[in-house]
Amino acid sequence: MKKLTVEDPQTKSPDIVADNIKQLKALFPELVTEGPDGVSVNVDVLKQLVGDKTVADVEEKYGLNWHGKRRARQIALTPSTGTLRPCPEESVDWDTTQNLMIEGDNLEALKLLQKSYAGKVKLIYIDPPYNTGKDFVYPDDFQDNIRNYLELTEQVDGDGRKVSSNTEASGRFHTDWLNMMYPRLKLARNLLRDDGVIFISIDDNEVDNLVKLCAEIFGEENFCGTFIWEKKKKPSFLNANMGTVTDYITCFAKSRPDSPPFAAGAVEHGKMYPFNNAGNGFQTLTFPVGCVHFFCSDQTVNAQDMSEGNIKTELLDDVVIENGRNANAFRLRGEWRYSQRKLDEFVAAGDEIAIRKLPFRPNYVNRSGELKKTANLLSHRTNGVPANEDATEELRGLFGSDVMSHPKPSGLLKYLVRTVTDDNDIVLDYFAGSGTTAHGVWRQNSEDDSRRRFILIQLPEVLDPTIPETRAALAFCEKAGLRPTIAEICKERLRRSAKALRQGLLFGRFDLGFRVFKLDSSNIRAWAPDRDDLEKSLFDASEHIKPDRSEQDILYELLLKLGLDLCVPIERRTIADKTVHSVGAGVLMVCLAPQIAAGNVEPLAQGIVDWHQQLAPQGESTVVFRDSAFADDVAKTNLTAILQQHGLENVRSL
């Protein structure tokens, strides 16, 4: 028998206000809005609905507005105080791979990637949390997001609280979701190339708001359209009105005029596309001299009506055919698929236009390899795009159990990757989940022998044992000795899918590795004085680097701060008994030795100069040392002077 408590709804009196608002919303949905304190009634709108003409006109403008939008914009502009720490021990082919898997809060990770990857990503695909009325966990703390993130993911002491409650009962059902999405989309746009595109999976709850949100961030003129994806082979009847079998993938370009057509492969060589299209409006096309290939002997065809059945065509001029070509320009009037402008483009490009017999029926003849645009319907029945059932079977084949609920099939991502990307393009997914995007990139690379790269970002959200859908994942993690987080499942999925793909490869040059990085606070110590022991604070501040950080940690933070690729080649040499790193063939040279004695200054500087001259990098190079390594300012000044005398002007310390 359950004991009633004061918290139980049964023991509370009815909420009359909430009931009144519910009734008003049923009659007039436009009255009820979301605000900082939940739902409220717009009294001015109510007056207008009952014909009250005393309501003063207020500024009205088209757009999507919600409470917290200004703060969401500020969050996107606030720089991150974190860094990405390398984890070679969790990676595959660390030394050679060009792929990244970042474990951390995607908002902070996107900020950290701004310098290194701005304007370099061809395709972004994301499958963000659908707005179902359940909590979603993303730590958007305006003051200290890194600390909040570490607490949330149980990496430091904290209460493990969820920081984003998004239930319908909170009255902020759409508001919280929009506040979560806005800064992430804002930052993602910066990473796209001018010809880049973003694909976003979404369902009915937020598809309208998502399109408006993206129109504001990317510009409505860059809206490419929305794919309808048949996600189920059998309908789900959870919807009260109809069985649901589809989701949406909304597409925006950074600059639509620069973005490529979405390809579904190449059309068949020699396939003919008729000019005639019954039911279109009548127009007259002029065919220039020699542009039509006739499959007949030399002759003159007189002007005449060439209509037949439901196809209406009239030849307006006599046509002289010599050597299989029209020796004069001629006009045809009819119901055409193509305009005069398109016909002129065919002629200018030297494309083949063929007429095989009387009555004249002109056809455009496709050339080998010509692009075939994809349809906006993605279906297992029409273009072979798999459904959720296939994704479930795919994960069962890799893990032996259902480790993720509602996964996307890698075949869907493989199809999307093929539509817009080419060899060496970068694909980003910052809601990586189980790593489906990476799996799709690898599959497409293996099919067309390409070297597309991926960047995945996934929050190490701890699996909740109270949710039935996560029990299989928890059991798998326990058996495999993995921390029970979605990020761990993602990394394991990459390892297993890579192994499966590698077994089917004939050649070994295909990149099936990935570098793991984890979000953490900066390696550089911030000034945080202890008022009770100021002397100790000053002493600690003399060493800027945190004591628990490695040279490799610091090196990769430098890459981020200087805008270098996280997969750039790094060489290492010992010069004057000190380890020196050359990044990007000498673009960055780093010595993080904890001590550099006065006697070591000259041989160390000269060794760096000699190595730099051998590498001969293009453009300016940066040389970095640990500030606390020098015995005094004289030693630091002497080393800097030697380097600058040999053209290494940009010398820094940290």
XYZ file of C-alpha atoms in Angstrom:
654
model
C 0.000 0.000 0.000
C 1.416 3.365 -1.026
C 1.613 6.000 1.669
C 0.362 9.447 0.691
C 2.616 12.386 1.400
C 2.245 16.140 1.068
C 4.144 15.964 -2.216
C 1.573 13.701 -3.839
C -0.813 15.445 -6.271
C -3.755 13.656 -4.685
C -3.276 15.565 -1.414
C -3.229 19.012 -3.030
C -6.211 21.212 -3.830
C -7.012 21.875 -7.519
C -4.893 24.508 -9.256
C -7.697 26.839 -10.375
C -5.381 29.217 -12.267
C -3.798 26.405 -14.241
C -7.245 25.031 -15.041
C -8.438 28.436 -16.272
C -5.379 28.843 -18.482
C -5.927 25.360 -19.868
C -9.502 26.230 -20.829
C -8.446 29.537 -22.419
C -5.744 27.776 -24.397
C -8.296 25.270 -25.697
C -10.498 28.134 -26.956
C -7.808 30.603 -28.070
C -4.312 29.050 -28.424
C -2.773 32.400 -29.413
C -3.571 33.835 -25.955
C -1.123 31.661 -24.062
C 2.590 32.416 -24.287
C 5.741 31.145 -22.605
C 7.623 33.492 -20.292
C 10.263 33.518 -17.547
C 7.744 32.340 -14.964
C 5.965 29.786 -17.095
C 2.827 30.254 -19.161
C 0.883 33.517 -19.103
C -2.099 35.086 -20.833
C -1.623 38.027 -23.183
C -4.410 40.362 -22.104
C -3.998 42.667 -25.129
C -4.596 39.747 -27.479
C -7.688 38.777 -25.461
C -9.078 42.308 -25.852
C -8.487 42.192 -29.591
C -10.239 38.836 -29.883
C -13.390 40.240 -28.218
C -13.400 43.334 -30.429
C -11.972 45.868 -27.974
C -10.527 48.639 -30.183
C -8.866 50.476 -27.294
C -5.777 48.298 -27.447
C -2.842 50.470 -28.447
C -0.814 49.410 -31.465
C 2.594 48.054 -30.477
C 5.618 47.367 -32.585
C 5.031 44.168 -34.495
C 7.593 42.393 -36.623
C 7.951 39.024 -38.263
C 10.295 36.625 -36.525
C 10.779 33.971 -33.867
C 11.087 35.305 -30.329
C 11.210 33.580 -26.968
C 12.315 34.303 -23.422
C 16.070 33.886 -23.048
C 16.980 34.573 -26.668
C 19.248 37.488 -25.739
C 21.061 35.377 -23.144
C 21.410 32.514 -25.652
C 23.097 34.952 -28.017
C 25.460 36.065 -25.234
C 26.330 32.461 -24.423
C 27.375 31.898 -28.040
C 29.690 34.924 -27.859
C 31.263 34.095 -24.483
C 34.716 32.504 -24.976
C 35.429 29.112 -23.464
C 37.854 28.784 -20.559
C 38.479 25.115 -21.271
C 40.760 23.019 -23.406
C 40.810 19.611 -25.092
C 43.153 17.073 -23.518
C 44.522 14.307 -25.772
C 43.829 10.667 -24.879
C 46.055 8.472 -27.086
C 45.349 5.424 -24.916
C 41.641 5.519 -25.866
C 42.294 6.280 -29.537
C 42.890 4.105 -32.586
C 45.872 4.835 -34.887
C 46.676 8.041 -32.988
C 49.808 8.816 -35.011
C 48.211 8.580 -38.453
C 44.477 9.206 -38.233
C 42.780 12.430 -39.325
C 39.514 11.759 -37.466
C 38.483 13.266 -34.112
C 36.186 12.095 -31.330
C 35.729 14.796 -28.657
C 34.206 13.836 -25.332
C 32.581 16.855 -23.745
C 29.852 19.469 -23.772
C 29.305 20.383 -27.407
C 28.796 24.100 -26.718
C 32.260 24.419 -25.172
C 33.844 22.134 -27.762
C 32.374 24.176 -30.635
C 33.859 27.318 -29.091
C 37.273 25.682 -28.792
C 37.193 24.563 -32.440
C 36.458 28.045 -33.782
C 40.057 29.016 -34.569
C 41.260 25.682 -35.916
C 38.258 24.763 -38.067
C 36.475 28.007 -38.988
C 35.357 27.818 -42.605
C 36.678 24.266 -43.101
C 33.691 21.930 -42.570
C 31.756 20.813 -45.669
C 28.882 18.985 -43.952
C 27.387 19.231 -40.476
C 24.857 16.582 -39.515
C 23.200 16.656 -36.102
C 20.481 14.620 -34.464
C 19.704 16.823 -31.433
C 17.422 15.766 -28.566
C 13.848 15.756 -29.801
C 11.542 17.929 -27.712
C 9.425 15.203 -26.143
C 8.736 16.848 -22.800
C 11.502 14.924 -21.036
C 14.646 16.377 -19.473
C 17.683 16.912 -21.632
C 21.093 17.473 -20.150
C 23.293 20.255 -21.524
C 25.181 22.469 -19.024
C 24.703 26.004 -20.357
C 25.944 27.903 -17.339
C 26.685 31.503 -18.300
C 29.356 32.011 -15.628
C 31.317 28.757 -15.391
C 30.211 26.175 -17.898
C 33.367 24.068 -17.542
C 32.866 23.582 -13.790
C 29.194 22.860 -14.361
C 30.054 20.311 -17.045
C 32.576 18.490 -14.857
C 30.042 18.247 -12.015
C 27.281 17.093 -14.306
C 29.374 14.280 -15.770
C 30.583 13.234 -12.291
C 34.214 14.147 -12.977
C 34.392 16.412 -9.905
C 32.324 16.579 -6.742
C 28.849 17.907 -7.325
C 25.258 17.005 -6.793
C 24.797 15.485 -10.251
C 21.828 17.702 -10.963
C 20.201 18.017 -14.333
C 20.626 21.601 -15.476
C 17.941 21.777 -18.149
C 14.425 20.763 -17.232
C 12.252 20.770 -20.307
C 8.904 19.331 -19.328
C 5.629 20.631 -20.666
C 4.565 21.257 -17.068
C 7.338 23.828 -16.668
C 5.596 26.097 -19.171
C 8.845 26.400 -21.120
C 8.455 23.434 -23.438
C 9.670 25.211 -26.589
C 11.672 27.934 -24.840
C 14.253 25.676 -23.188
C 14.789 23.702 -26.377
C 15.323 26.879 -28.417
C 17.721 28.250 -25.811
C 19.715 25.031 -26.013
C 19.811 24.983 -29.831
C 20.427 28.668 -30.640
C 24.063 29.115 -29.495
C 25.095 25.732 -30.882
C 23.729 26.527 -34.338
C 25.278 30.003 -34.185
C 28.725 28.550 -33.505
C 28.281 25.727 -36.006
C 27.662 28.169 -38.842
C 31.132 29.668 -38.339
C 32.719 26.271 -38.962
C 31.038 25.727 -42.342
C 32.828 26.370 -45.599
C 31.203 28.842 -47.977
C 29.819 25.843 -49.897
C 28.998 23.927 -46.706
C 25.577 22.681 -45.594
C 23.965 21.557 -42.358
C 21.461 18.684 -42.064
C 19.365 18.512 -38.870
C 17.164 15.554 -37.940
C 13.938 16.590 -36.225
C 10.372 15.432 -35.612
C 6.968 17.145 -35.675
C 7.314 18.887 -32.307
C 9.940 21.432 -33.346
C 10.300 21.253 -37.131
C 8.498 24.584 -37.649
C 10.508 26.368 -34.959
C 13.725 24.809 -36.229
C 13.203 26.169 -39.745
C 12.502 29.662 -38.350
C 15.505 29.446 -36.024
C 17.840 28.381 -38.836
C 16.377 31.037 -41.149
C 17.471 33.657 -38.615
C 20.957 32.193 -38.163
C 21.726 31.112 -41.741
C 19.343 33.421 -43.632
C 16.044 32.250 -45.085
C 17.512 32.605 -48.592
C 19.857 29.708 -47.676
C 17.051 27.258 -46.895
C 17.617 24.270 -49.194
C 14.527 22.299 -48.215
C 13.502 19.451 -45.924
C 13.999 15.749 -46.484
C 11.184 13.479 -45.380
C 12.749 10.297 -44.026
C 10.682 7.137 -43.738
C 12.003 6.071 -40.345
C 9.700 3.101 -39.804
C 8.608 0.255 -42.015
C 5.520 -0.156 -39.844
C 3.685 2.836 -38.359
C 3.797 3.786 -34.700
C 0.352 4.554 -33.272
C 1.524 6.585 -30.275
C 0.079 9.640 -32.011
C -3.593 9.977 -31.059
C -4.654 10.793 -34.624
C -2.470 8.882 -37.056
C 0.297 6.327 -37.369
C 3.721 7.980 -37.640
C 6.306 6.659 -40.083
C 8.386 9.738 -40.941
C 10.810 12.246 -39.481
C 12.410 15.274 -41.118
C 15.939 16.379 -42.016
C 16.051 20.146 -42.452
C 18.779 21.496 -44.744
C 20.407 24.936 -44.780
C 23.474 26.120 -46.676
C 25.947 28.695 -45.475
C 25.625 30.276 -48.932
C 23.113 28.548 -51.161
C 24.552 29.913 -54.455
C 27.899 28.351 -53.508
C 26.552 25.031 -52.239
C 26.529 21.969 -54.493
C 23.431 20.230 -55.800
C 22.542 17.274 -53.598
C 23.630 14.272 -55.641
C 22.065 10.832 -55.655
C 24.781 9.413 -57.895
C 25.247 9.672 -61.646
C 22.482 9.144 -64.180
C 22.736 6.420 -66.801
C 24.923 7.274 -69.804
C 22.879 7.959 -72.919
C 19.562 8.265 -71.118
C 17.242 10.609 -72.994
C 15.044 13.265 -71.407
C 12.185 14.463 -73.670
C 11.621 18.176 -74.221
C 7.876 17.575 -74.564
C 5.822 17.586 -71.377
C 2.063 17.418 -71.931
C 0.140 19.870 -69.770
C 2.835 22.542 -69.543
C 2.176 25.986 -70.967
C 2.788 26.537 -74.716
C 6.010 28.299 -75.718
C 8.250 28.549 -78.773
C 11.823 27.267 -78.702
C 14.477 28.305 -81.250
C 17.072 25.626 -82.040
C 20.348 27.217 -83.299
C 22.224 26.008 -86.388
C 23.869 22.589 -85.953
C 22.698 21.972 -82.386
C 20.394 19.002 -83.166
C 21.588 15.536 -84.132
C 19.102 13.979 -86.614
C 19.085 10.209 -87.152
C 18.079 10.334 -90.820
C 19.442 10.980 -94.325
C 19.939 14.486 -95.713
C 16.614 16.113 -96.556
C 14.389 19.128 -96.047
C 11.462 18.852 -93.626
C 8.722 21.392 -94.282
C 6.963 23.406 -91.580
C 3.895 21.481 -90.362
C 1.764 20.458 -87.415
C 3.509 17.557 -85.653
C 0.913 16.925 -82.952
C 0.090 13.326 -82.145
C -2.148 11.983 -79.396
C -1.852 14.218 -76.312
C 1.500 15.698 -77.470
C 1.025 19.048 -79.204
C 3.963 20.221 -81.355
C 4.189 22.518 -84.387
C 7.252 23.013 -86.605
C 7.205 26.713 -87.563
C 10.120 26.683 -90.058
C 11.432 24.433 -92.812
C 14.486 22.483 -91.621
C 17.430 21.590 -93.896
C 19.237 18.472 -92.601
C 22.831 17.993 -93.814
C 25.300 15.405 -92.448
C 22.922 14.622 -89.597
C 22.678 18.234 -88.379
C 20.271 21.118 -88.936
C 21.896 23.500 -91.449
C 19.576 26.325 -90.363
C 17.964 27.541 -87.168
C 14.358 26.453 -86.697
C 11.492 26.956 -84.264
C 9.212 24.459 -82.542
C 6.061 25.424 -80.666
C 4.800 23.078 -77.975
C 4.384 22.177 -74.307
C 7.994 22.051 -73.146
C 9.835 20.728 -70.114
C 12.763 23.090 -70.759
C 12.859 26.841 -71.279
C 14.732 28.717 -74.029
C 17.321 29.655 -71.407
C 17.910 25.994 -70.538
C 18.125 25.062 -74.205
C 20.752 27.767 -74.728
C 22.716 26.327 -71.770
C 22.659 22.873 -73.390
C 23.935 24.347 -76.659
C 26.664 26.414 -74.963
C 27.890 23.323 -73.073
C 27.981 21.227 -76.251
C 25.379 18.814 -74.899
C 23.663 16.441 -77.285
C 20.089 17.149 -78.445
C 18.627 14.383 -80.597
C 15.621 13.986 -82.905
C 15.268 10.410 -84.155
C 12.173 10.484 -86.365
C 9.088 12.260 -87.623
C 7.109 13.772 -85.991
C 9.868 15.748 -84.235
C 10.303 14.841 -80.564
C 13.540 16.509 -79.317
C 15.407 14.811 -76.452
C 18.258 15.903 -74.218
C 20.830 13.063 -74.098
C 22.667 12.636 -70.822
C 26.442 12.368 -70.793
C 28.318 9.775 -68.719
C 28.696 10.672 -65.042
C 26.270 13.597 -65.081
C 24.851 14.416 -61.679
C 21.478 13.058 -60.640
C 19.818 15.186 -57.955
C 18.380 13.421 -54.950
C 14.675 13.525 -54.188
C 13.484 14.987 -50.887
C 11.903 11.635 -49.948
C 14.332 9.241 -48.279
C 12.758 5.813 -48.199
C 13.799 2.178 -48.126
C 11.227 1.646 -50.875
C 12.281 4.366 -53.333
C 16.017 4.987 -52.898
C 17.140 2.283 -50.489
C 17.653 4.507 -47.427
C 17.303 2.260 -44.360
C 14.920 2.761 -41.445
C 15.176 2.596 -37.642
C 14.589 -1.147 -37.662
C 17.756 -1.519 -39.739
C 19.668 0.667 -37.271
C 18.594 -1.555 -34.376
C 19.754 -4.675 -36.228
C 23.015 -2.930 -37.087
C 23.820 -2.193 -33.441
C 22.798 -5.678 -32.374
C 25.275 -7.037 -34.897
C 28.059 -4.872 -33.435
C 27.262 -5.115 -29.708
C 25.049 -8.162 -29.340
C 22.340 -6.089 -27.619
C 20.240 -2.911 -27.940
C 22.732 -0.463 -26.434
C 21.017 2.672 -27.816
C 17.359 3.587 -28.086
C 16.160 5.148 -31.356
C 19.509 4.945 -33.217
C 19.895 6.265 -36.765
C 21.091 3.763 -39.404
C 24.580 4.319 -40.803
C 23.071 3.855 -44.271
C 21.086 7.083 -43.826
C 24.269 8.997 -42.996
C 26.153 7.270 -45.793
C 23.501 8.520 -48.234
C 23.603 12.087 -46.873
C 27.407 12.156 -46.893
C 27.414 11.068 -50.534
C 24.980 13.818 -51.536
C 27.234 16.793 -50.695
C 30.807 15.728 -49.880
C 33.906 14.762 -51.829
C 37.376 13.408 -51.119
C 39.123 15.034 -48.102
C 36.003 16.937 -46.952
C 35.333 17.292 -43.209
C 32.031 16.074 -41.699
C 31.013 17.293 -38.216
C 28.429 15.826 -35.831
C 28.198 17.516 -32.425
C 25.338 15.361 -31.107
C 27.228 12.179 -31.997
C 25.239 9.664 -29.923
C 26.507 6.178 -30.758
C 28.728 7.448 -33.613
C 26.435 6.711 -36.553
C 27.816 9.635 -38.576
C 31.388 8.343 -38.369
C 30.204 4.874 -39.378
C 28.397 6.375 -42.385
C 31.493 8.384 -43.406
C 33.669 5.276 -43.235
C 31.199 3.249 -45.280
C 31.045 5.887 -48.002
C 34.844 6.251 -48.013
C 35.214 2.501 -48.488
C 32.725 2.601 -51.360
C 34.274 5.448 -53.398
C 37.873 5.113 -52.114
C 37.919 8.572 -50.511
C 39.483 10.185 -47.447
C 36.659 12.167 -45.883
C 37.358 13.130 -42.266
C 34.957 13.367 -39.341
C 34.762 15.296 -36.080
C 32.406 13.870 -33.452
C 31.410 15.591 -30.205
C 29.461 13.739 -27.537
C 28.619 14.626 -23.945
C 29.742 11.857 -21.546
C 26.254 11.699 -20.112
C 25.998 9.034 -17.438
C 23.406 6.390 -18.297
C 20.406 6.508 -15.993
C 19.719 3.064 -14.453
C 16.082 4.002 -13.757
C 15.282 4.233 -17.483
C 14.380 0.820 -18.978
C 15.905 1.689 -22.380
C 19.395 2.040 -20.857
C 19.576 -1.289 -19.039
C 21.099 -3.171 -21.971
C 23.709 -0.444 -22.392
C 24.542 -0.525 -18.674
C 24.921 -4.294 -18.767
C 27.206 -4.043 -21.783
C 29.392 -1.337 -20.188
C 29.730 -3.370 -16.987
C 30.739 -6.482 -18.927
C 33.177 -4.564 -21.149
C 34.688 -2.614 -18.241
C 33.591 0.733 -19.674
C 32.346 3.799 -17.834
C 28.540 3.815 -18.319
C 28.267 6.899 -20.556
C 27.003 7.543 -24.073
C 30.478 8.782 -25.065
C 31.993 5.416 -24.095
C 29.418 3.589 -26.224
C 30.260 5.932 -29.106
C 33.983 5.150 -28.896
C 33.330 1.424 -28.637
C 30.997 1.583 -31.648
C 33.803 3.239 -33.645
C 36.263 0.503 -32.664
C 33.854 -2.279 -33.565
C 32.602 -0.793 -36.832
C 36.193 -0.068 -37.888
C 37.143 -3.673 -37.204
C 34.186 -4.946 -39.226
C 34.985 -2.640 -42.162
C 38.708 -3.457 -42.071
C 37.967 -7.155 -42.539
C 36.324 -6.385 -45.884
C 39.062 -4.108 -47.249
C 41.428 -5.181 -50.004
C 43.891 -2.361 -49.358
C 45.164 -0.842 -46.119
C 45.355 2.905 -46.812
C 41.830 3.592 -45.605
C 41.769 5.678 -42.365
C 39.734 3.744 -39.796
C 41.233 5.443 -36.756
C 40.233 8.332 -34.509
C 41.901 10.621 -31.978
C 40.092 11.032 -28.656
C 40.147 14.379 -26.848
C 38.359 15.225 -23.605
C 37.050 18.601 -22.517
C 38.637 19.946 -19.340
C 39.608 23.212 -17.710
C 42.567 25.049 -19.212
C 46.093 23.797 -18.581
C 47.034 27.389 -17.788
C 46.524 28.278 -14.140
C 44.134 31.182 -13.596
C 44.895 33.802 -10.939
C 42.790 32.778 -7.955
C 44.347 34.263 -4.806
C 43.781 32.706 -1.400
C 43.155 35.682 0.876
C 44.163 33.629 3.922
C 47.551 32.724 2.414
C 48.498 35.353 -0.156
C 52.202 34.414 0.009
C 51.440 30.871 -1.138
C 49.149 32.207 -3.888
C 51.959 34.388 -5.222
C 54.407 31.485 -5.103
C 51.999 29.173 -6.939
C 51.364 31.856 -9.578
C 55.037 31.812 -10.579
C 54.299 28.504 -12.333
C 51.544 29.097 -14.888
C 51.035 25.448 -15.806
C 48.856 23.229 -13.634
C 50.932 20.501 -11.963
C 48.784 17.585 -13.151
C 49.099 18.409 -16.864
C 51.491 16.801 -19.348
C 53.532 18.312 -22.167
C 51.092 16.772 -24.612
C 48.149 18.472 -22.864
C 49.841 21.855 -23.175
C 50.924 21.231 -26.747
C 47.377 20.617 -27.960
C 46.036 23.630 -26.105
C 48.592 25.676 -28.045
C 47.267 24.172 -31.281
C 43.760 25.327 -30.374
C 44.860 28.814 -29.351
C 46.940 29.283 -32.507
C 44.285 27.850 -34.833
C 46.091 24.697 -35.972
C 44.447 21.424 -36.976
C 44.336 18.899 -34.125
C 45.580 16.220 -36.545
C 48.529 18.258 -37.834
C 51.819 16.267 -38.000
C 54.057 16.669 -34.929
C 57.738 15.721 -34.838
C 60.002 15.575 -31.796
C 63.766 16.016 -31.393
C 66.173 16.278 -28.482
C 68.201 19.480 -28.716
C 70.709 20.397 -25.979
C 69.133 17.687 -23.780
C 65.708 19.324 -24.137
C 62.678 17.952 -25.992
C 61.551 20.232 -28.826
C 58.339 19.699 -30.826
C 57.853 20.800 -34.433
C 54.184 21.203 -35.353
C 53.052 21.407 -38.969
C 56.597 21.167 -40.404
C 57.854 24.107 -38.380
C 54.840 26.391 -38.265
C 54.975 26.009 -34.468
C 58.046 24.983 -32.454
C 57.617 24.238 -28.756
C 60.009 23.494 -25.897
C 58.251 22.869 -22.584
C 61.284 21.806 -20.550
C 60.725 22.746 -16.882
C 64.252 24.186 -16.594
C 66.605 25.822 -19.099
C 69.968 26.640 -17.534
C 71.954 29.673 -18.689
C 74.576 27.402 -20.270
C 71.903 25.665 -22.347
C 70.455 28.822 -23.897
C 72.800 29.186 -26.866
C 72.959 25.515 -28.004
C 69.183 25.164 -27.573
C 68.449 28.301 -29.590
C 70.929 27.371 -32.325
C 69.527 23.838 -32.566
C 66.004 25.208 -32.996
C 67.245 27.615 -35.693
C 69.014 24.807 -37.596
C 65.946 22.530 -37.470
C 63.652 25.368 -38.557
C 65.888 26.113 -41.548
C 65.786 22.452 -42.575
C 61.988 22.424 -42.403
C 61.686 25.773 -44.266
C 57.967 26.353 -43.474
C 55.963 28.861 -45.479
C 54.996 32.014 -43.598
C 55.715 33.094 -40.037
C 56.605 30.549 -37.363
C 55.890 30.727 -33.644
C 58.295 29.462 -30.945
C 56.942 28.780 -27.437
C 58.726 28.113 -24.127
C 57.650 27.611 -20.526
C 58.085 30.981 -18.821
C 59.166 29.520 -15.483
C 61.898 27.421 -17.131
C 64.418 30.279 -17.319
C 66.729 31.004 -14.417
C 66.285 34.741 -14.928
C 65.177 37.369 -17.425
C 68.686 37.604 -18.890
C 68.602 33.988 -20.061
C 65.148 34.483 -21.563
C 66.259 37.684 -23.341
C 69.391 36.055 -24.759
C 67.486 33.076 -26.155
C 64.874 35.365 -27.715
C 67.587 37.535 -29.293
C 69.332 34.554 -30.931
C 66.066 33.281 -32.411
C 65.031 36.692 -33.706
C 68.436 37.244 -35.323
C 67.689 34.205 -37.497
C 64.185 35.292 -38.504
C 62.144 33.663 -35.738
C 60.492 36.887 -34.614
C 57.418 35.436 -32.891
C 58.758 34.023 -29.604
C 56.291 33.441 -26.765
C 56.261 31.988 -23.273
C 53.500 30.540 -21.125
